[in-house]
PDB file of C-alpha atoms in Angstrom:
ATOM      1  CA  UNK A   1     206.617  10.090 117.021  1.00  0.00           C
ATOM      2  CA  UNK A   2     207.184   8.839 113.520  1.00  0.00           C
ATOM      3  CA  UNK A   3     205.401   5.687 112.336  1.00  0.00           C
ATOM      4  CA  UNK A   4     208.371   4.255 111.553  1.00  0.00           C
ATOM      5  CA  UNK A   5     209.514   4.431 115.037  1.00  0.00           C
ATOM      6  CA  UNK A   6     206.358   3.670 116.562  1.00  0.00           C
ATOM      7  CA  UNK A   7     206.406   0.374 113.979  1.00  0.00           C
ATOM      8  CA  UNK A   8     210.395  -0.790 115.493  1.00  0.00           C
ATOM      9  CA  UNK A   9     209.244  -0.015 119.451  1.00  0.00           C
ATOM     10  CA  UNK A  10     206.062  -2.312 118.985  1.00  0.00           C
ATOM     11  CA  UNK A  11     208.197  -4.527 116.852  1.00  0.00           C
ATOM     12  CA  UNK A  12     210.991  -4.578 120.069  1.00  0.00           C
ATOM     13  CA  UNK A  13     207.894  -5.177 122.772  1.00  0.00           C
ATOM     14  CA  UNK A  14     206.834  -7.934 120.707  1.00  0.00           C
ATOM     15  CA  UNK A  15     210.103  -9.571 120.381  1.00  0.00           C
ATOM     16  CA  UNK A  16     210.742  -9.427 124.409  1.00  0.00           C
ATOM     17  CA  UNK A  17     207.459 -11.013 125.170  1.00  0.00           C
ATOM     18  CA  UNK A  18     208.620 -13.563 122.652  1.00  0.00           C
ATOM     19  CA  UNK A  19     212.736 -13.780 123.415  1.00  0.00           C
ATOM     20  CA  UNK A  20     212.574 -16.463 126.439  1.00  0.00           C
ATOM     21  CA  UNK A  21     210.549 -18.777 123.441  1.00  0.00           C
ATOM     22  CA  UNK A  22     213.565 -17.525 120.852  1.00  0.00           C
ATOM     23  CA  UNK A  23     216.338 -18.052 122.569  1.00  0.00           C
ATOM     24  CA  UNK A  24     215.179 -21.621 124.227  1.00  0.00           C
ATOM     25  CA  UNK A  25     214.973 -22.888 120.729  1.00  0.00           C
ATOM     26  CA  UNK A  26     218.752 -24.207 119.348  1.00  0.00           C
ATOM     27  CA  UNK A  27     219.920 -21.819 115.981  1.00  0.00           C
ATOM     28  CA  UNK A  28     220.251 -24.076 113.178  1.00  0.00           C
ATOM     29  CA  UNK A  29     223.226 -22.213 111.347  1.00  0.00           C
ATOM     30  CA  UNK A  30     224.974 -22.525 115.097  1.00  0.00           C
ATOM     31  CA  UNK A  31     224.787 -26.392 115.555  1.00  0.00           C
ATOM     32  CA  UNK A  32     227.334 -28.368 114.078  1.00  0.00           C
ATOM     33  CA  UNK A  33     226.615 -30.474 111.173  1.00  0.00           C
ATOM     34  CA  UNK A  34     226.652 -34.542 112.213  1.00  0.00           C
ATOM     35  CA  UNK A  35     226.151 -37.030 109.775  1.00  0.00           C
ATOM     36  CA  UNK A  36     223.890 -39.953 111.320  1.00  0.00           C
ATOM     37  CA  UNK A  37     226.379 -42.447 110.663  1.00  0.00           C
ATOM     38  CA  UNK A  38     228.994 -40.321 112.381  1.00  0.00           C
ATOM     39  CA  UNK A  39     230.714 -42.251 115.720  1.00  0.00           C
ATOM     40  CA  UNK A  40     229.684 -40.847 119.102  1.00  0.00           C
ATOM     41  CA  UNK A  41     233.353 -40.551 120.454  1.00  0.00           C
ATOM     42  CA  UNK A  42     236.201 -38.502 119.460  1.00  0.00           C
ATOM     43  CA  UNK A  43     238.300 -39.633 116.659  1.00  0.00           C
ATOM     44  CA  UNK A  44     241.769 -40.946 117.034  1.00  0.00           C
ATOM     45  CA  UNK A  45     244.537 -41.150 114.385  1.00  0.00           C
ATOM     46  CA  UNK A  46     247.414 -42.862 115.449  1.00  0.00           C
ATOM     47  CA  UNK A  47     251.211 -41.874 113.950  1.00  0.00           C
ATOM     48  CA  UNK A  48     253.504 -43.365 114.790  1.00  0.00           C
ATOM     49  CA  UNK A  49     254.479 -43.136 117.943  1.00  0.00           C
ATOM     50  CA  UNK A  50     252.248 -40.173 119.059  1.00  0.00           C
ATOM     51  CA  UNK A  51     248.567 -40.192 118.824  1.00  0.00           C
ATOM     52  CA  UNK A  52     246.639 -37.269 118.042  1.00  0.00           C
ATOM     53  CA  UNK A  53     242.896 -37.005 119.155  1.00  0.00           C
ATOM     54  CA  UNK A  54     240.656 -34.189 118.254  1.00  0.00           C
ATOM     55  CA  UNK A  55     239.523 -31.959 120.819  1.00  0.00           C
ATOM     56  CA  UNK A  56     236.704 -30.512 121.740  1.00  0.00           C
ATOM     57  CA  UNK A  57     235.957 -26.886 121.568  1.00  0.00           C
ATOM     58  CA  UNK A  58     235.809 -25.481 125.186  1.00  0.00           C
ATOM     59  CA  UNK A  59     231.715 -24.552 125.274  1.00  0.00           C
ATOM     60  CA  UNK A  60     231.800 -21.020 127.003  1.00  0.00           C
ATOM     61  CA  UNK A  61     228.743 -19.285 127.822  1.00  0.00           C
ATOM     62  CA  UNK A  62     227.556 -17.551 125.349  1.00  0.00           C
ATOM     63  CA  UNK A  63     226.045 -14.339 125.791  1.00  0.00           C
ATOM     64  CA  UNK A  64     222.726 -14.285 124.647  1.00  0.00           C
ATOM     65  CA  UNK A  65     222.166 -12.186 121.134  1.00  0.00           C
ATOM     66  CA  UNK A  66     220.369  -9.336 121.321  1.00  0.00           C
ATOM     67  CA  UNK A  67     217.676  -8.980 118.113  1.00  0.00           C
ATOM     68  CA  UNK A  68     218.215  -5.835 115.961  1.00  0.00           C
ATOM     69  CA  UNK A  69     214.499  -4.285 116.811  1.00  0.00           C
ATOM     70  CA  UNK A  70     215.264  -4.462 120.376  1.00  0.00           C
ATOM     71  CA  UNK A  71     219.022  -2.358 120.318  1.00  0.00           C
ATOM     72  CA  UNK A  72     217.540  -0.511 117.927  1.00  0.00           C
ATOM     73  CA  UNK A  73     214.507   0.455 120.397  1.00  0.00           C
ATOM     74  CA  UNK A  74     216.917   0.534 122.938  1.00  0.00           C
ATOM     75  CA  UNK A  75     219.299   3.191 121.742  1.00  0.00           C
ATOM     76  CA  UNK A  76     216.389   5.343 120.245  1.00  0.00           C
ATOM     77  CA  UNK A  77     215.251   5.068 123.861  1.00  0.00           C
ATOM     78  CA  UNK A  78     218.875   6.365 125.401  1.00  0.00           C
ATOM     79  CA  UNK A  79     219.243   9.203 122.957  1.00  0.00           C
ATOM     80  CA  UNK A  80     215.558  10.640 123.469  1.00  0.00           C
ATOM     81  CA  UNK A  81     216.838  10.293 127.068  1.00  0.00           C
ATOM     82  CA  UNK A  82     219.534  12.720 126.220  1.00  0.00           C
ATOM     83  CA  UNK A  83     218.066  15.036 123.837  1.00  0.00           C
ATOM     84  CA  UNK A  84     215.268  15.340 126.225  1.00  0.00           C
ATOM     85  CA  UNK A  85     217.442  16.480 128.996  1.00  0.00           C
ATOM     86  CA  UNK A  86     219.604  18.962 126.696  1.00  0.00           C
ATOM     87  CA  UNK A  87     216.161  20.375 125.222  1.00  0.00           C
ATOM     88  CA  UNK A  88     214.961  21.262 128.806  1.00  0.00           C
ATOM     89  CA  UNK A  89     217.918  22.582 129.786  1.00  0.00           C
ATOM     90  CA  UNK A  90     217.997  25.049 126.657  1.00  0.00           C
ATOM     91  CA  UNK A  91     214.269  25.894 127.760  1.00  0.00           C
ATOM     92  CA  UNK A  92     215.055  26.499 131.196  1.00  0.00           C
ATOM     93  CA  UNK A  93     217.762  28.828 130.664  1.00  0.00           C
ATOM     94  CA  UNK A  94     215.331  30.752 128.144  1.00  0.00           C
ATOM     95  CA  UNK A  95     212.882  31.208 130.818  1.00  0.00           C
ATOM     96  CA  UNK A  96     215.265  32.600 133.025  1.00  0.00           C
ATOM     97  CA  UNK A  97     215.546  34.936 130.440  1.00  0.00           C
ATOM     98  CA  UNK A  98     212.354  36.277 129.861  1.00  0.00           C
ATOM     99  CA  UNK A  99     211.501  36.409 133.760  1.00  0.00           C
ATOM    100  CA  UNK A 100     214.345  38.233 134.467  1.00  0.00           C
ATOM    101  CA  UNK A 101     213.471  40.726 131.336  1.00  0.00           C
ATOM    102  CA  UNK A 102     209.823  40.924 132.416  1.00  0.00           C
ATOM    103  CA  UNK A 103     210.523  41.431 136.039  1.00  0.00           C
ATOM    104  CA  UNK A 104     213.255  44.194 134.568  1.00  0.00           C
ATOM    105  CA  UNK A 105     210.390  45.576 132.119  1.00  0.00           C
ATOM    106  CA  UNK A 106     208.276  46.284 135.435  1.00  0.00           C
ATOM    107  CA  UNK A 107     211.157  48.400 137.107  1.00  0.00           C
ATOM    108  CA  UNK A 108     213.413  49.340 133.994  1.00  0.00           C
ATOM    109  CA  UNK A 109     217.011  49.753 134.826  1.00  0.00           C
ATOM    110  CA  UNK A 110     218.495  53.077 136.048  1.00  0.00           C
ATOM    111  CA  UNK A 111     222.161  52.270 134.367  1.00  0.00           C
ATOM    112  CA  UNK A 112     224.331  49.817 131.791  1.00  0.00           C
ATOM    113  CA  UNK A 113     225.672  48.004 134.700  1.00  0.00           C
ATOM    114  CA  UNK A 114     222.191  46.994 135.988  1.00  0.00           C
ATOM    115  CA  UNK A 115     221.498  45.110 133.013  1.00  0.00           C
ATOM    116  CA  UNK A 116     225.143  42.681 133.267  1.00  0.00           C
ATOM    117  CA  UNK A 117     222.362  39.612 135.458  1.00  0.00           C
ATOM    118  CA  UNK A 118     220.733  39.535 131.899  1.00  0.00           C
ATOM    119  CA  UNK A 119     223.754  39.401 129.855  1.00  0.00           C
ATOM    120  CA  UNK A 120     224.619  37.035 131.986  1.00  0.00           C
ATOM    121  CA  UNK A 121     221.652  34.967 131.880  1.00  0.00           C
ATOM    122  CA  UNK A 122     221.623  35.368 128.278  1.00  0.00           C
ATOM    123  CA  UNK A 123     225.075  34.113 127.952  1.00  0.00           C
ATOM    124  CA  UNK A 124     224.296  30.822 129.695  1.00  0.00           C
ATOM    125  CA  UNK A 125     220.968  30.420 127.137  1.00  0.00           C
ATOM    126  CA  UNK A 126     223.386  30.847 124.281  1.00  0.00           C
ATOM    127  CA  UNK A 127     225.914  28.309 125.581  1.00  0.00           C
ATOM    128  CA  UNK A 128     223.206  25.497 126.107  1.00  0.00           C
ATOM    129  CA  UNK A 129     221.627  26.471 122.800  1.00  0.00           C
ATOM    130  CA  UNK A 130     224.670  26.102 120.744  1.00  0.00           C
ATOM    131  CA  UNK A 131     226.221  23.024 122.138  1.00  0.00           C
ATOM    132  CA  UNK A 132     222.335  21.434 121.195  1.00  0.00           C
ATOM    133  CA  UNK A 133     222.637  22.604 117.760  1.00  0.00           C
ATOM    134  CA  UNK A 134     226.486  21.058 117.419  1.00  0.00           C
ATOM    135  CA  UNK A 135     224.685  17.919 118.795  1.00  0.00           C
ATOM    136  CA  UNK A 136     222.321  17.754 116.515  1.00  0.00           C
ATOM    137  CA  UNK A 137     219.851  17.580 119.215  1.00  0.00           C
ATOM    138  CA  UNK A 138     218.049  21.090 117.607  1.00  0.00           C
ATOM    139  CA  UNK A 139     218.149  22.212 114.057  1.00  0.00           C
ATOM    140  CA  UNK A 140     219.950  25.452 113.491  1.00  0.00           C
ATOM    141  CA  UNK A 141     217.116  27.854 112.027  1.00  0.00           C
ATOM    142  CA  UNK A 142     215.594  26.696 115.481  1.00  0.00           C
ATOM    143  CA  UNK A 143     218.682  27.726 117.660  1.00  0.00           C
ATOM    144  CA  UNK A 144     218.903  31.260 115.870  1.00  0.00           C
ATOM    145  CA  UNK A 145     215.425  31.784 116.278  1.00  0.00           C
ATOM    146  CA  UNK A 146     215.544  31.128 119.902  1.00  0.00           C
ATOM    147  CA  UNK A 147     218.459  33.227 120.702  1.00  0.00           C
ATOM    148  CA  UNK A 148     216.920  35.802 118.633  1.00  0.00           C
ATOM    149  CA  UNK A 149     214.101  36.002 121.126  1.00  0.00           C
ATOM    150  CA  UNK A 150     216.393  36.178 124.048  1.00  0.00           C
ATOM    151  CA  UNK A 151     218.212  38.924 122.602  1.00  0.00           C
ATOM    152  CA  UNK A 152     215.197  40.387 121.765  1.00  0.00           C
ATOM    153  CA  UNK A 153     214.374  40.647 125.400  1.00  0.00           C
ATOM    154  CA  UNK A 154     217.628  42.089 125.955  1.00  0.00           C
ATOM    155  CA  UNK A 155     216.592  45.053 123.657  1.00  0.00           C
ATOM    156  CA  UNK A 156     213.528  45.826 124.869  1.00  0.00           C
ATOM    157  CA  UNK A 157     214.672  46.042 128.509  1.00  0.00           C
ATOM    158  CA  UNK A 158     217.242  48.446 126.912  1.00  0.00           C
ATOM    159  CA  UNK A 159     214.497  50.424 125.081  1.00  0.00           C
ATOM    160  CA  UNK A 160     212.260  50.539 128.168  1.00  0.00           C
ATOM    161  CA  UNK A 161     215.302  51.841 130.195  1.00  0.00           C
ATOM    162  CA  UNK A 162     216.051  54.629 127.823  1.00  0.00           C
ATOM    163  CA  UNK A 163     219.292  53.238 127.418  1.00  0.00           C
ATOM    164  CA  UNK A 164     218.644  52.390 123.872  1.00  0.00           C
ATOM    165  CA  UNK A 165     217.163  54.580 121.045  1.00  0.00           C
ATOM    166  CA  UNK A 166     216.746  53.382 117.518  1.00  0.00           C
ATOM    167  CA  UNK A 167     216.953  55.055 114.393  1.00  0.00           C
ATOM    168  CA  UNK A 168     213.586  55.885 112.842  1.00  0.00           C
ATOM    169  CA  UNK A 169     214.679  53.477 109.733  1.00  0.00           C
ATOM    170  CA  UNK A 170     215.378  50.752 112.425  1.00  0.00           C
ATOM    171  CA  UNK A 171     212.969  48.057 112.630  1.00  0.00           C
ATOM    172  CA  UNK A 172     212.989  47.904 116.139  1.00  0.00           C
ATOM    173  CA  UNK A 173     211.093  51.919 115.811  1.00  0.00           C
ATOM    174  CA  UNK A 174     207.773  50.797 115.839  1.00  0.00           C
ATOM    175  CA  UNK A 175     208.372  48.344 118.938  1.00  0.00           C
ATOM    176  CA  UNK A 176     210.239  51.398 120.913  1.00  0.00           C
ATOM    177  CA  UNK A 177     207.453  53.870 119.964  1.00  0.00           C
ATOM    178  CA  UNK A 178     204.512  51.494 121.780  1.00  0.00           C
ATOM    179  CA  UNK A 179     206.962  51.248 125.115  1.00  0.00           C
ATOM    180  CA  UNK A 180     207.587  55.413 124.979  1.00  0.00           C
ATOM    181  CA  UNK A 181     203.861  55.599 124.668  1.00  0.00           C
ATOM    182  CA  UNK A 182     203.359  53.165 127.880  1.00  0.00           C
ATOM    183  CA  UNK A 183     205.733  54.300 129.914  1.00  0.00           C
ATOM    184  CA  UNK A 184     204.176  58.032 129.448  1.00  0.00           C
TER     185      UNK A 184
END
């Protein structure tokens, strides 16, 4: 948490220990300017015929005001609330990933069609991931980097299945050389 933010939260606890005392107290800027001299009762001007008399404004409830520090904690509050939720869900669906790759590393796939769960799974992981980085909720280098990983899985489970081979000037090589050498 930013010092800034911590600054505006204590800032918002202090002002809603302190409200009940701020809002009991009447706004000078609100309350109507009276002259001492001025006459207690409404005034009347007579015209004629008809009389006029000023009249009151009808007092509503008013609904008490808010101070900035507070909204301001109070939305900061609602979105971490949300981005919270979207990060976990982006996690989630990553570790669903890698489980199902690991669990698929331990008894590699015979054919292409045995690895469509994954895609699948990795699908999902990409849809969370991208509508957090439209959000805003993660920063973009982060999103590539994290479907980068899934995908990685995705090769290796390929690689350990025989079901991928890469070129010797591929830099994925080295990786497939270590899983030839375990799985012999």
């Amino acid at each position: 948490i930013s010092v800034y933010t911590q600054r505006v939260r204590r800032m918002a606890a202090a002002m809603l220990r302190t409200s009940s005392a701020l809002v009991s107290r009447p706004c000078v800027a609100r309350v109507a300017f009276r002259p001492a001299f001025a006459p207690a009762r409404l005034p009347v001007v007579q015209r004629g015929a008809l009389q006029v008399v000023a009249a009151e404004g009808d007092k509503k409830a008013t609904k008490k005001r808010t101070p900035a520090p507070v909204k301001r904690a109070q939305l900061a509050e609602e979105r971490r609330m949300y981005n919270k939720a979207r990060k976990s869900a982006c996690a989630t669906r990553i570790k669903k990933v890698m489980k199902m790759a690991e669990d698929m590393l331990s008894n590699p796939p015979k054919a292409e069609a045995d690895v469509k769960p994954l895609e699948s799974l990795i699908n999902e992981a990409f849809q969370e991931i991208d509508k957090a980085k439209v959000k805003g909720i993660m920063h973009k280098n982060t999103a590539a980097r994290r479907k980068a990983r899934c995908t990685r899985w995705k090769k290796q489970v390929l690689m350990a299945a025989g079901l991928f081979v890469p070129s010797a000037d591929h830099p994925d090589y080295a990786r497939y050389q270590k899983l030839a050498k375990k799985s012999a």
